[in-house]
């Protein structure tokens, strides 16, 4: 079992920055790669960023150049630095432990996001004008 707890969400004006954190506990040596997903109001969940020690990082097109995913294995922590935030970045952000085969897929079909084994409860990000 793996427990994931997100923090760092909040309200920010467009153009501002936030840094999300995800603390992992439990079976942290299980070999999953880590992703960030988000769900905007009225929309399906979407993949945002992925990180794998061996395979590097991946981002959905809308956040490239603005968001940076990183991890600190010694602290069992995952981060998402979000800069130049836009109104459309508003949503609930979730960290997820993902099977390595699907590490960079960042794909959801309906309620099913490929390869996700564990979800956090989410942290809300609200961007206003």
Coordinates of C-alpha atoms in Angstrom, one line a residue:
X1 CA 0.0 0.0 0.0
X2 CA 1.1 3.5 -0.7
X3 CA -0.4 6.7 0.8
X4 CA -0.1 10.0 -1.0
X5 CA -1.0 13.4 0.5
X6 CA -0.9 16.6 -1.5
X7 CA -0.4 20.1 -0.2
X8 CA 0.4 23.6 -1.5
X9 CA -2.7 24.4 -3.3
X10 CA -4.5 27.8 -3.0
X11 CA -5.8 30.8 -4.7
X12 CA -3.5 32.9 -6.9
X13 CA -3.9 35.6 -9.5
X14 CA -3.1 34.9 -13.2
X15 CA 0.6 35.1 -13.8
X16 CA 1.4 33.9 -10.3
X17 CA 3.1 30.8 -9.1
X18 CA 2.4 27.9 -6.7
X19 CA 4.4 24.9 -5.7
X20 CA 2.5 21.7 -5.0
X21 CA 3.9 18.9 -2.9
X22 CA 3.0 15.3 -2.5
X23 CA 4.2 13.2 0.5
X24 CA 4.4 9.5 0.0
X25 CA 4.3 6.9 2.8
X26 CA 3.9 3.2 3.1
X27 CA 5.5 1.0 0.5
X28 CA 7.5 3.7 -1.2
X29 CA 10.0 1.3 -2.6
X30 CA 7.4 -0.3 -4.9
X31 CA 8.9 1.0 -8.1
X32 CA 6.1 3.2 -9.4
X33 CA 6.7 6.4 -11.4
X34 CA 4.9 9.5 -10.2
X35 CA 2.5 11.7 -12.0
X36 CA 0.4 14.8 -11.4
X37 CA -3.1 14.9 -12.8
X38 CA -5.8 17.6 -12.5
X39 CA -9.5 17.9 -13.0
X40 CA -11.0 21.2 -14.0
X41 CA -14.6 22.0 -13.1
X42 CA -16.9 20.2 -15.4
X43 CA -14.1 18.4 -17.2
X44 CA -12.6 15.0 -17.0
X45 CA -9.3 14.3 -15.2
X46 CA -6.2 14.9 -17.3
X47 CA -2.6 14.1 -17.0
X48 CA -0.3 17.1 -16.3
X49 CA 3.3 15.8 -15.7
X50 CA 5.2 12.7 -15.1
X51 CA 8.6 11.8 -13.7
X52 CA 10.6 8.7 -13.7
X53 CA 14.1 8.3 -12.4
X54 CA 15.3 6.5 -15.5
X55 CA 12.9 7.8 -18.2
X56 CA 12.9 11.5 -17.3
X57 CA 10.0 13.9 -17.4
X58 CA 7.0 14.5 -19.6
X59 CA 4.3 17.2 -19.7
X60 CA 1.0 17.8 -21.3
X61 CA 1.3 20.5 -24.0
X62 CA -0.6 23.2 -22.2
X63 CA 1.9 23.3 -19.3
X64 CA 5.2 22.9 -21.1
X65 CA 7.6 25.7 -20.2
X66 CA 5.5 26.8 -17.2
X67 CA 5.3 23.7 -14.9
X68 CA 8.2 21.7 -13.6
X69 CA 7.9 18.3 -11.9
X70 CA 10.6 17.1 -9.6
X71 CA 11.1 14.6 -6.8
X72 CA 13.2 14.1 -3.7
X73 CA 13.6 10.3 -3.2
X74 CA 15.3 10.8 0.2
X75 CA 12.2 12.6 1.4
X76 CA 9.7 10.5 -0.5
X77 CA 8.3 13.7 -2.0
X78 CA 7.0 14.8 -5.3
X79 CA 6.7 18.4 -6.4
X80 CA 5.0 20.5 -9.1
X81 CA 6.3 24.0 -9.6
X82 CA 3.7 26.0 -11.4
X83 CA 4.6 29.4 -12.9
X84 CA 2.7 31.8 -15.1
X85 CA -0.6 30.3 -14.0
X86 CA -3.6 30.8 -16.2
X87 CA -7.3 30.7 -15.5
X88 CA -7.6 27.4 -17.2
X89 CA -5.1 25.9 -14.7
X90 CA -7.8 26.0 -12.1
X91 CA -8.8 22.6 -10.7
X92 CA -8.1 19.9 -8.3
X93 CA -4.6 18.6 -8.6
X94 CA -3.8 15.0 -7.7
X95 CA -0.5 13.1 -7.4
X96 CA -0.6 9.5 -8.5
X97 CA 1.7 6.5 -8.4
X98 CA 1.7 4.9 -11.9
X99 CA 2.8 1.6 -13.3
X100 CA 6.1 2.2 -15.2
X101 CA 4.6 0.9 -18.4
X102 CA 2.2 3.9 -18.4
X103 CA 4.6 6.4 -16.8
X104 CA 4.4 9.0 -19.5
X105 CA 1.0 8.2 -20.9
X106 CA -0.7 11.0 -19.0
X107 CA -3.9 9.7 -20.5
X108 CA -7.4 9.4 -19.0
X109 CA -10.4 7.9 -20.7
X110 CA -13.4 8.8 -18.7
X111 CA -12.7 7.9 -15.1
X112 CA -9.9 5.6 -16.0
X113 CA -6.4 7.1 -16.0
X114 CA -3.9 4.7 -17.5
X115 CA -1.7 2.8 -15.1
X116 CA -2.7 4.7 -11.9
X117 CA -2.3 2.4 -9.0
X118 CA -2.7 5.0 -6.2
X119 CA -4.2 8.4 -5.9
X120 CA -3.9 11.2 -3.4
X121 CA -7.0 13.1 -2.2
X122 CA -6.0 16.2 -4.1
X123 CA -5.3 19.9 -3.5
X124 CA -7.3 22.7 -5.0
X125 CA -5.7 25.4 -7.2
X126 CA -7.8 28.4 -8.1
X127 CA -6.4 31.0 -10.5
X128 CA -8.3 34.3 -10.8
X129 CA -8.0 37.3 -13.1

